[in-house]
Each structure stands twice: as structure tokens, then as C-alpha cells.
Amino acid sequence: MRLYLGLGLVSAMMMATPAQAKFRRQALSVPGSVLSLSDGDLDGDGFTDLVVSYRRGSGPRARRYLAVFFRGPEGYPAKPQAAYAVPPRTAAFDVGDVVGDARDELVYLASTGVFAQRFDKRKPLAAERLLSAPSLVSGPEEEDLVAWDFVKTPAGMKQAIMVLPGRRSLRIYRRHAEGWKSWANVKLGLFSYYDAESPTYRRSGRGGASGRPYAFRVTTIVPNLEWIDQTGDGLVDLVTFYEDRVDVFPQSAEGKLAERAQHHRWFQMLTKDELTSRDVRVSAKVRDLDADGIADLALEKIGGGITTLATEVRLYRGLKGGGFSARPVQVFADEGFAALSDFVDVDGDGRLEMVHPHSEVSIMAMSGALLSKTLDLDVRIREPQTAGGGFFKPKPVQVLETSYGLDFSVGASIRGAAPIFGHDFSGDARPDVLLSEGGSAMGLHPGRGGTVARFDEDAQAQLDAQGSNTTRAVRARRDSAQADIVVYYIARKSLAGRIFVFVPNTR
């Protein structure tokens, strides 16, 4: 049994407590099943609006829609102010300023290019073609519309960029005063998997099923894209990674992005047996862990069963000029579940800490979890290490307890919230943390500033409700650190069209 926790937010109604910070719950809804959610300022008033994709019906009769909730000083309305069918060829959508009007637009990715939809007085205008270019996508999905972040302005870059994956490369555009212009045509290492009808039902490398209601299936994977300085020259580079294969595309002093990887490496995290069995998950994160201006690399591996589950995190130092150290400079190995590690400035001092969850996994522990219908997790916070050669101190500065609910009504589902660090919810200018408290509550633990224990052990505010596997902390305004807690439910029959927003009550 593998524990791959898709941990999301526990939310719904607020329970009054003698709390340092309280929340006002706002219940939003769409007339269908929520598919995805994004945010941006569509009307240019400075507040962050919510964009929700949803569907009505199923199968060939399914219809896909977008709903927009415009935020104001008091939060969001219960019903969307705009709701309409998406352009029929849309495969994915994003929100960003693509026309340079100091507000965001809805941006649609289709097989023939990119379309933009502006808003006037909170009313959607007709979608207009922004770019004509072939892309990897073909027709839209019948029952889904995903939000994908393909329009962005990376930190350290003045111009917005747009990425369009093709069948052999990644086309990258930059926004200029006169419009969008091609910047680079990057030769990415795309990953393709195939599956075909066969009497042997042989699985392909990553696909396959016990029964095939189709003749042939094609899966093409675009690797993760990270825009960060990896060479140490002060310019933003492109780093792509898929499992433990990493490529670096540097930006030159002339402002050109390398079209072929200048640094390519397969880190070989898996043993020969693990490569054969494919029963192990590998993931990566690219961050500047030591604040030296060069991006570093974290690789994580988790695999095994109840009696053999093990997790390993390897940290590699970024090298001046590009690439990573030959060997990991630090390794954290744990028995049990210790995945979902992250690197966050938890206390607002400008340095990244390592957030490293851990849970014991054994027959005894699993038996207890099944009986109690809860799963306990320790959230270890590791401080930066200034001596000794590693990135983080081996001993955690604080361990916070969190727990998740187990729901067996629709299979083995985990209900709870991944820890949310790095946001000031209490209004005291110090980052807090939100932790799950079983399958029906989440607690706010205020930050303590420069003390040894970064956060209060006891929650100072509590939100009660059913758990969800999706959550986000969304800034109320672009120029404010205040964040709302936005919760929505996917594939939950009783909550399919519901969205809950918890607005910190700072009055």
C-alpha cells in the first residue's frame, strides 16, 4: 500500500473561538460541477477575482462553462456575476495581462493558437485571437477544462511570457508594446507513451489498462518548467524537469534563451529493480535553497509497501555557470511516509526553511488509522544551516502535529489540508500556518516571529467542515499581504458546485 497524499484544505463553516484572528465564511456556488479554479484582477480594481471552470451534464452531453466572481472590499458574492459557455475549441485556460491594459484577461489555449477575452464593466467581450500557432493540444476534452499557468511574468523578468508546447518543441513568446513576439523555440525533451488494443493486455511504460475500449492511445508529457537563475549571472533561465531528468536552458547576456539544453542530467534516483517495477515515485523541486543566487535541486523518492515504505530526499547544490553538484550535499532518509517536502520562508526572514512531513507506516500504525479513521502526520521544520556543508540543520527547530480523516465511502480517500505556510492570516505582520485537525477541521497557528518555536503549538482559530483535496491561499489585493482561504471540491457529489472562501476579519 502506497500513501501518496493528495492533501487539500479542510473547510466550510467557521466555528467561533476566542481566537486572535477570525474568519468570515462566504459560500459560493456554480450551477454544475467545479473542474478547476484560477484567479486574477479582471476588472482592474486591484482586488483578486476568482475564475471557475465547471461542467453540466456528462459524457457526450457535457457542456463546459466559466464563472467569474468579482471580489470587493467585503469579499465575494454568493453567485457569479458572469457565467457563460467557453469557446468550443478550448483545451485549457489561464488568467493574465496579455494586452497590456493593467488588468488581467482570460486566455484560452486551443489547437490553432491562443485567444484572449477582455472584460468591460465586468461583462465578457468576444474572445479575440492573440496568436496563431500550432500547439500540442487537439480537440477539447468532453468533461474537463483545466487551468494551466502558461502566461506569466517570472520574478526577475520585466516582460510577460507565454509558453506554447508543440509536438517537438516549446514555443516561447514575450509581450512587447506592439504585441506578442517570438522569443525562443526550445527543443524540449517531451515524453511520449503509447497503448494499443491487444489480446495480451500488455501495459506500456506508463499507460495501459486491464480493458481497452479504444484502439490506440497517445500520451505526451511536457516536463515541469521553472523560471529561475540557475547559472548565477543574474538572468532568469529555464529549468525543465521530469522525475529525475533535469535540463537547463540559460539566458545569454544578449537576452536570448538557449534553444537546446546546455546542461542535461539524469540523476538515476531509481535502482534497476525500481526502474523495472515502476512502483516508486520520483519528484523534483528547483529552488535557491541557500540564497546564493543559483538555483539548487531537491529530488524525492518514495516507494514500498506497508512494511517497507521508505522516503529519501537528496539535495544538490547549484553550480556557478549552470548544472548541479556531482553528489548530493545532503540526504534525508526516513522509514515510512516523508514525502511532500517543500521549501518555504515560514517566518518572513527572507530565508527558506525545509518543511518535511513524516508519518510512521506499519501494520500496527495502519490498523490504528483504520480504526480511528484518522492519519497523523508530523510536520518538521528545519532551519537553514550556515556551517557544515548542508542546506538545513538535521534536527528540526519545531515539529507541528497535524492529522487527516480517512473516508472509506468512496474507496480509501484522505480528507485534510496540506500545511499552508508563508501567509499572514492573523493580521499581525507575521506569517502563520494553517494545519489540518482531522477530516473536519483546520486550525490557524500564529507565527511567533524570531523565537525558537516558529508557531504556537495550539490553534488560535478553527474552521470546521468536510475535508477537500484542493485549497489555495489567494491574496485579496495585488498590493496587500492579506490572503483569503479558497476551498473547492472536485468529484464530490454533495459538494460538486460549492466553493468556500474564508476572509480574515481584520476589523
CSV table of N, CA and C in Angstrom, one decimal, residues 27-142:
chain,number,residue,atom,x,y,z
A,27,ALA,N,-20.0,31.5,1.2
A,27,ALA,CA,-20.3,30.3,0.4
A,27,ALA,C,-20.7,30.7,-1.0
A,28,LEU,N,-19.9,30.2,-1.9
A,28,LEU,CA,-20.1,30.5,-3.4
A,28,LEU,C,-20.6,29.2,-4.0
A,29,SER,N,-21.2,29.4,-5.2
A,29,SER,CA,-21.7,28.2,-5.9
A,29,SER,C,-21.8,28.4,-7.4
A,30,VAL,N,-21.7,27.4,-8.2
A,30,VAL,CA,-21.9,27.4,-9.6
A,30,VAL,C,-22.9,26.4,-9.9
A,31,PRO,N,-23.7,26.5,-11.0
A,31,PRO,CA,-24.8,25.6,-11.3
A,31,PRO,C,-24.2,24.4,-12.1
A,32,GLY,N,-23.3,23.7,-11.5
A,32,GLY,CA,-22.7,22.5,-12.1
A,32,GLY,C,-21.6,21.9,-11.3
A,33,SER,N,-20.7,21.2,-11.8
A,33,SER,CA,-19.6,20.5,-11.1
A,33,SER,C,-18.3,21.3,-11.4
A,34,VAL,N,-17.7,21.8,-10.3
A,34,VAL,CA,-16.4,22.5,-10.4
A,34,VAL,C,-15.3,21.6,-11.0
A,35,LEU,N,-14.6,22.2,-12.0
A,35,LEU,CA,-13.5,21.5,-12.6
A,35,LEU,C,-12.1,22.0,-12.2
A,36,SER,N,-12.0,23.4,-12.2
A,36,SER,CA,-10.7,24.0,-11.9
A,36,SER,C,-10.9,25.4,-11.5
A,37,LEU,N,-9.9,26.0,-10.9
A,37,LEU,CA,-10.0,27.4,-10.4
A,37,LEU,C,-8.7,28.2,-10.7
A,38,SER,N,-8.9,29.4,-11.0
A,38,SER,CA,-7.8,30.3,-11.2
A,38,SER,C,-8.2,31.7,-10.6
A,39,ASP,N,-7.2,32.6,-10.6
A,39,ASP,CA,-7.5,34.0,-10.1
A,39,ASP,C,-6.8,35.0,-10.8
A,40,GLY,N,-7.3,36.3,-10.7
A,40,GLY,CA,-6.6,37.4,-11.3
A,40,GLY,C,-7.5,38.6,-11.2
A,41,ASP,N,-7.1,39.8,-11.6
A,41,ASP,CA,-7.8,41.0,-11.5
A,41,ASP,C,-8.4,41.3,-12.9
A,42,LEU,N,-9.6,40.9,-13.1
A,42,LEU,CA,-10.2,41.0,-14.5
A,42,LEU,C,-10.8,42.4,-14.7
A,43,ASP,N,-11.2,43.1,-13.7
A,43,ASP,CA,-11.8,44.4,-13.9
A,43,ASP,C,-10.9,45.6,-13.5
A,44,GLY,N,-9.7,45.3,-13.1
A,44,GLY,CA,-8.7,46.4,-12.9
A,44,GLY,C,-8.9,47.2,-11.6
A,45,ASP,N,-9.7,46.7,-10.6
A,45,ASP,CA,-9.9,47.5,-9.4
A,45,ASP,C,-8.9,47.1,-8.3
A,46,GLY,N,-8.0,46.3,-8.6
A,46,GLY,CA,-7.0,45.9,-7.6
A,46,GLY,C,-7.3,44.7,-6.8
A,47,PHE,N,-8.6,44.3,-6.7
A,47,PHE,CA,-9.0,43.1,-6.0
A,47,PHE,C,-8.8,41.9,-6.8
A,48,THR,N,-8.5,40.7,-6.2
A,48,THR,CA,-8.3,39.5,-6.9
A,48,THR,C,-9.7,38.8,-7.1
A,49,ASP,N,-10.0,38.5,-8.4
A,49,ASP,CA,-11.2,37.8,-8.7
A,49,ASP,C,-11.0,36.3,-8.9
A,50,LEU,N,-12.0,35.5,-8.8
A,50,LEU,CA,-11.9,34.1,-9.0
A,50,LEU,C,-12.6,33.7,-10.3
A,51,VAL,N,-11.9,32.8,-11.0
A,51,VAL,CA,-12.4,32.2,-12.3
A,51,VAL,C,-12.6,30.7,-12.1
A,52,VAL,N,-13.8,30.2,-12.3
A,52,VAL,CA,-14.0,28.8,-12.0
A,52,VAL,C,-14.5,28.2,-13.3
A,53,SER,N,-13.9,27.1,-13.7
A,53,SER,CA,-14.5,26.3,-14.8
A,53,SER,C,-15.4,25.2,-14.2
A,54,TYR,N,-16.5,24.9,-14.9
A,54,TYR,CA,-17.4,23.9,-14.4
A,54,TYR,C,-18.1,23.3,-15.6
A,55,ARG,N,-18.8,22.1,-15.3
A,55,ARG,CA,-19.5,21.5,-16.4
A,55,ARG,C,-20.9,21.1,-15.9
A,56,ARG,N,-21.8,21.0,-16.9
A,56,ARG,CA,-23.1,20.5,-16.7
A,56,ARG,C,-23.3,19.3,-17.6
A,57,GLY,N,-23.9,18.2,-17.0
A,57,GLY,CA,-24.1,17.0,-17.8
A,57,GLY,C,-22.8,16.2,-17.8
A,58,SER,N,-22.9,15.0,-18.5
A,58,SER,CA,-21.8,14.1,-18.5
A,58,SER,C,-21.6,13.5,-19.9
A,59,GLY,N,-20.5,12.9,-20.2
A,59,GLY,CA,-20.3,12.3,-21.4
A,59,GLY,C,-20.4,13.2,-22.6
A,60,PRO,N,-20.9,12.7,-23.8
A,60,PRO,CA,-21.1,13.5,-25.0
A,60,PRO,C,-22.0,14.7,-24.8
A,61,ARG,N,-22.9,14.6,-23.7
A,61,ARG,CA,-23.8,15.8,-23.5
A,61,ARG,C,-23.2,16.8,-22.5
A,62,ALA,N,-22.0,16.6,-22.1
A,62,ALA,CA,-21.5,17.6,-21.1
A,62,ALA,C,-21.2,18.9,-21.8
A,63,ARG,N,-21.4,20.0,-21.1
A,63,ARG,CA,-21.2,21.3,-21.6
A,63,ARG,C,-20.3,22.0,-20.5
A,64,ARG,N,-19.3,22.8,-21.1
A,64,ARG,CA,-18.3,23.4,-20.2
A,64,ARG,C,-18.5,24.9,-20.1
A,65,TYR,N,-18.4,25.4,-18.9
A,65,TYR,CA,-18.6,26.8,-18.7
A,65,TYR,C,-17.5,27.5,-17.8
A,66,LEU,N,-17.5,28.8,-17.8
A,66,LEU,CA,-16.7,29.6,-16.9
A,66,LEU,C,-17.6,30.5,-16.1
A,67,ALA,N,-17.2,30.6,-14.8
A,67,ALA,CA,-17.9,31.6,-13.9
A,67,ALA,C,-16.9,32.5,-13.3
A,68,VAL,N,-17.2,33.8,-13.2
A,68,VAL,CA,-16.3,34.8,-12.6
A,68,VAL,C,-17.0,35.4,-11.4
A,69,PHE,N,-16.3,35.4,-10.3
A,69,PHE,CA,-16.7,36.0,-9.0
A,69,PHE,C,-15.8,37.2,-8.8
A,70,PHE,N,-16.3,38.4,-8.9
A,70,PHE,CA,-15.5,39.6,-8.7
A,70,PHE,C,-15.4,40.0,-7.2
A,71,ARG,N,-14.2,40.1,-6.7
A,71,ARG,CA,-14.1,40.5,-5.3
A,71,ARG,C,-14.2,42.0,-5.1
A,72,GLY,N,-14.8,42.3,-3.9
A,72,GLY,CA,-14.9,43.7,-3.5
A,72,GLY,C,-14.3,43.8,-2.1
A,73,PRO,N,-14.5,45.0,-1.4
A,73,PRO,CA,-13.9,45.2,-0.1
A,73,PRO,C,-14.4,44.2,0.9
A,74,GLU,N,-15.6,43.6,0.8
A,74,GLU,CA,-16.2,42.7,1.7
A,74,GLU,C,-16.0,41.3,1.3
A,75,GLY,N,-15.4,41.0,0.2
A,75,GLY,CA,-15.2,39.6,-0.3
A,75,GLY,C,-16.0,39.3,-1.6
A,76,TYR,N,-16.6,38.1,-1.7
A,76,TYR,CA,-17.1,37.7,-2.9
A,76,TYR,C,-18.7,37.5,-2.8
A,77,PRO,N,-19.4,37.6,-3.9
A,77,PRO,CA,-20.8,37.3,-3.9
A,77,PRO,C,-21.1,35.8,-3.9
A,78,ALA,N,-22.3,35.5,-3.6
A,78,ALA,CA,-22.7,34.1,-3.5
A,78,ALA,C,-22.8,33.4,-4.9
A,79,LYS,N,-23.2,34.2,-5.9
A,79,LYS,CA,-23.4,33.7,-7.2
A,79,LYS,C,-22.4,34.5,-8.2
A,80,PRO,N,-22.0,33.9,-9.2
A,80,PRO,CA,-21.1,34.5,-10.2
A,80,PRO,C,-21.7,35.7,-10.9
A,81,GLN,N,-21.0,36.8,-11.1
A,81,GLN,CA,-21.5,37.9,-11.8
A,81,GLN,C,-21.5,37.7,-13.3
A,82,ALA,N,-20.7,36.7,-13.7
A,82,ALA,CA,-20.6,36.3,-15.2
A,82,ALA,C,-20.5,34.8,-15.2
A,83,ALA,N,-21.3,34.2,-16.1
A,83,ALA,CA,-21.2,32.7,-16.3
A,83,ALA,C,-21.6,32.5,-17.8
A,84,TYR,N,-20.8,31.7,-18.5
A,84,TYR,CA,-21.0,31.6,-19.9
A,84,TYR,C,-20.3,30.3,-20.4
A,85,ALA,N,-20.7,29.8,-21.6
A,85,ALA,CA,-20.0,28.7,-22.2
A,85,ALA,C,-18.7,29.1,-22.8
A,86,VAL,N,-17.7,28.2,-22.6
A,86,VAL,CA,-16.3,28.6,-23.1
A,86,VAL,C,-16.3,28.4,-24.6
A,87,PRO,N,-15.3,29.0,-25.3
A,87,PRO,CA,-15.2,28.8,-26.7
A,87,PRO,C,-15.0,27.3,-27.0
A,88,PRO,N,-15.7,26.8,-28.0
A,88,PRO,CA,-15.8,25.3,-28.2
A,88,PRO,C,-14.4,24.6,-28.4
A,89,ARG,N,-13.4,25.2,-28.9
A,89,ARG,CA,-12.1,24.5,-29.1
A,89,ARG,C,-11.1,24.7,-28.0
A,90,THR,N,-11.6,25.2,-26.9
A,90,THR,CA,-10.7,25.5,-25.7
A,90,THR,C,-10.2,24.2,-25.1
A,91,ALA,N,-8.9,24.0,-24.9
A,91,ALA,CA,-8.4,22.9,-24.2
A,91,ALA,C,-7.9,23.2,-22.8
A,92,ALA,N,-7.5,24.5,-22.5
A,92,ALA,CA,-7.1,24.9,-21.2
A,92,ALA,C,-7.2,26.4,-21.2
A,93,PHE,N,-7.2,27.0,-19.9
A,93,PHE,CA,-7.3,28.4,-19.8
A,93,PHE,C,-6.4,28.9,-18.8
A,94,ASP,N,-6.1,30.2,-18.8
A,94,ASP,CA,-5.2,30.9,-17.8
A,94,ASP,C,-5.8,32.3,-17.6
A,95,VAL,N,-5.2,33.0,-16.6
A,95,VAL,CA,-5.6,34.4,-16.4
A,95,VAL,C,-4.3,35.2,-16.3
A,96,GLY,N,-4.2,36.3,-17.1
A,96,GLY,CA,-3.1,37.1,-17.1
A,96,GLY,C,-3.3,38.4,-17.9
A,97,ASP,N,-2.4,39.3,-17.8
A,97,ASP,CA,-2.5,40.6,-18.6
A,97,ASP,C,-1.7,40.3,-19.9
A,98,VAL,N,-2.5,40.1,-20.9
A,98,VAL,CA,-1.9,39.8,-22.2
A,98,VAL,C,-2.0,40.9,-23.2
A,99,VAL,N,-2.7,42.0,-22.9
A,99,VAL,CA,-2.9,43.1,-23.8
A,99,VAL,C,-2.2,44.4,-23.3
A,100,GLY,N,-1.7,44.3,-22.1
A,100,GLY,CA,-1.0,45.5,-21.5
A,100,GLY,C,-1.9,46.6,-21.0
A,101,ASP,N,-3.1,46.2,-20.5
A,101,ASP,CA,-4.1,47.3,-20.1
A,101,ASP,C,-4.1,47.4,-18.6
A,102,ALA,N,-3.1,46.8,-17.9
A,102,ALA,CA,-3.1,46.9,-16.4
A,102,ALA,C,-4.2,46.1,-15.7
A,103,ARG,N,-4.8,45.2,-16.4
A,103,ARG,CA,-5.7,44.3,-15.8
A,103,ARG,C,-5.5,42.9,-16.5
A,104,ASP,N,-6.1,41.9,-15.9
A,104,ASP,CA,-6.0,40.6,-16.5
A,104,ASP,C,-7.1,40.2,-17.4
A,105,GLU,N,-6.8,39.3,-18.3
A,105,GLU,CA,-7.7,38.8,-19.3
A,105,GLU,C,-7.8,37.2,-19.1
A,106,LEU,N,-8.9,36.7,-19.6
A,106,LEU,CA,-9.0,35.2,-19.7
A,106,LEU,C,-8.3,34.8,-21.0
A,107,VAL,N,-7.4,33.8,-20.9
A,107,VAL,CA,-6.6,33.4,-22.0
A,107,VAL,C,-6.9,31.9,-22.3
A,108,TYR,N,-7.2,31.6,-23.6
A,108,TYR,CA,-7.6,30.3,-24.0
A,108,TYR,C,-6.6,29.6,-24.9
A,109,LEU,N,-6.2,28.4,-24.6
A,109,LEU,CA,-5.3,27.6,-25.4
A,109,LEU,C,-6.1,26.6,-26.2
A,110,ALA,N,-5.9,26.7,-27.6
A,110,ALA,CA,-6.6,25.9,-28.5
A,110,ALA,C,-5.6,25.3,-29.5
A,111,SER,N,-6.1,24.4,-30.3
A,111,SER,CA,-5.2,23.7,-31.3
A,111,SER,C,-4.6,24.7,-32.3
A,112,THR,N,-5.3,25.8,-32.6
A,112,THR,CA,-4.9,26.7,-33.6
A,112,THR,C,-4.2,27.9,-33.0
A,113,GLY,N,-4.0,28.0,-31.7
A,113,GLY,CA,-3.3,29.2,-31.1
A,113,GLY,C,-3.9,29.6,-29.8
A,114,VAL,N,-3.8,30.9,-29.5
A,114,VAL,CA,-4.2,31.4,-28.2
A,114,VAL,C,-5.3,32.6,-28.5
A,115,PHE,N,-6.3,32.6,-27.6
A,115,PHE,CA,-7.4,33.6,-27.7
A,115,PHE,C,-7.4,34.3,-26.4
A,116,ALA,N,-7.8,35.6,-26.4
A,116,ALA,CA,-7.9,36.4,-25.2
A,116,ALA,C,-9.3,37.0,-25.1
A,117,GLN,N,-9.8,37.0,-23.9
A,117,GLN,CA,-11.1,37.6,-23.7
A,117,GLN,C,-11.0,38.7,-22.6
A,118,ARG,N,-11.4,39.9,-23.0
A,118,ARG,CA,-11.3,41.0,-22.1
A,118,ARG,C,-12.7,41.2,-21.4
A,119,PHE,N,-12.7,42.0,-20.4
A,119,PHE,CA,-13.9,42.4,-19.7
A,119,PHE,C,-14.1,43.9,-19.7
A,120,ASP,N,-15.4,44.3,-19.9
A,120,ASP,CA,-15.7,45.7,-19.9
A,120,ASP,C,-16.9,45.9,-18.9
A,121,LYS,N,-16.7,46.6,-17.9
A,121,LYS,CA,-17.7,46.8,-16.9
A,121,LYS,C,-18.2,45.4,-16.3
A,122,ARG,N,-17.2,44.6,-16.1
A,122,ARG,CA,-17.4,43.2,-15.6
A,122,ARG,C,-18.3,42.3,-16.6
A,123,LYS,N,-18.3,42.7,-17.8
A,123,LYS,CA,-19.0,41.9,-18.8
A,123,LYS,C,-18.0,41.3,-19.8
A,124,PRO,N,-18.1,40.0,-20.1
A,124,PRO,CA,-17.1,39.5,-21.0
A,124,PRO,C,-17.3,39.9,-22.5
A,125,LEU,N,-16.3,40.3,-23.2
A,125,LEU,CA,-16.4,40.7,-24.6
A,125,LEU,C,-16.1,39.4,-25.4
A,126,ALA,N,-16.2,39.5,-26.7
A,126,ALA,CA,-16.0,38.3,-27.5
A,126,ALA,C,-14.5,38.0,-27.5
A,127,ALA,N,-14.1,36.7,-27.5
A,127,ALA,CA,-12.8,36.3,-27.4
A,127,ALA,C,-12.1,36.7,-28.8
A,128,GLU,N,-10.9,37.2,-28.7
A,128,GLU,CA,-10.1,37.6,-29.9
A,128,GLU,C,-8.8,36.7,-30.0
A,129,ARG,N,-8.5,36.5,-31.2
A,129,ARG,CA,-7.3,35.7,-31.5
A,129,ARG,C,-6.0,36.5,-31.1
A,130,LEU,N,-5.2,36.0,-30.2
A,130,LEU,CA,-4.0,36.6,-29.8
A,130,LEU,C,-2.8,36.1,-30.5
A,131,LEU,N,-2.7,34.8,-30.8
A,131,LEU,CA,-1.6,34.2,-31.5
A,131,LEU,C,-2.1,33.1,-32.4
A,132,SER,N,-1.6,33.0,-33.6
A,132,SER,CA,-1.9,31.9,-34.5
A,132,SER,C,-0.6,31.0,-34.5
A,133,ALA,N,-0.7,29.9,-33.9
A,133,ALA,CA,0.4,29.0,-33.9
A,133,ALA,C,-0.1,27.6,-33.6
A,134,PRO,N,0.5,26.6,-34.2
A,134,PRO,CA,0.1,25.2,-33.9
A,134,PRO,C,0.6,24.8,-32.5
A,135,SER,N,-0.2,24.0,-31.8
A,135,SER,CA,0.2,23.6,-30.4
A,135,SER,C,0.0,22.1,-30.3
A,136,LEU,N,0.4,21.6,-29.1
A,136,LEU,CA,0.3,20.2,-28.8
A,136,LEU,C,-1.1,19.7,-28.7
A,137,VAL,N,-2.0,20.6,-28.2
A,137,VAL,CA,-3.4,20.2,-28.0
A,137,VAL,C,-4.1,20.0,-29.3
A,138,SER,N,-5.1,19.2,-29.2
A,138,SER,CA,-6.0,18.9,-30.4
A,138,SER,C,-7.4,19.4,-30.0
A,139,GLY,N,-8.4,18.5,-30.0
A,139,GLY,CA,-9.7,18.9,-29.6
A,139,GLY,C,-9.8,19.0,-28.1
A,140,PRO,N,-10.9,19.6,-27.6
A,140,PRO,CA,-11.1,19.8,-26.1
A,140,PRO,C,-11.6,18.5,-25.5
A,141,GLU,N,-11.4,18.4,-24.2
A,141,GLU,CA,-12.0,17.2,-23.5
A,141,GLU,C,-13.5,17.4,-23.4
A,142,GLU,N,-14.2,16.3,-23.4
A,142,GLU,CA,-15.7,16.4,-23.3
A,142,GLU,C,-16.1,17.0,-21.9
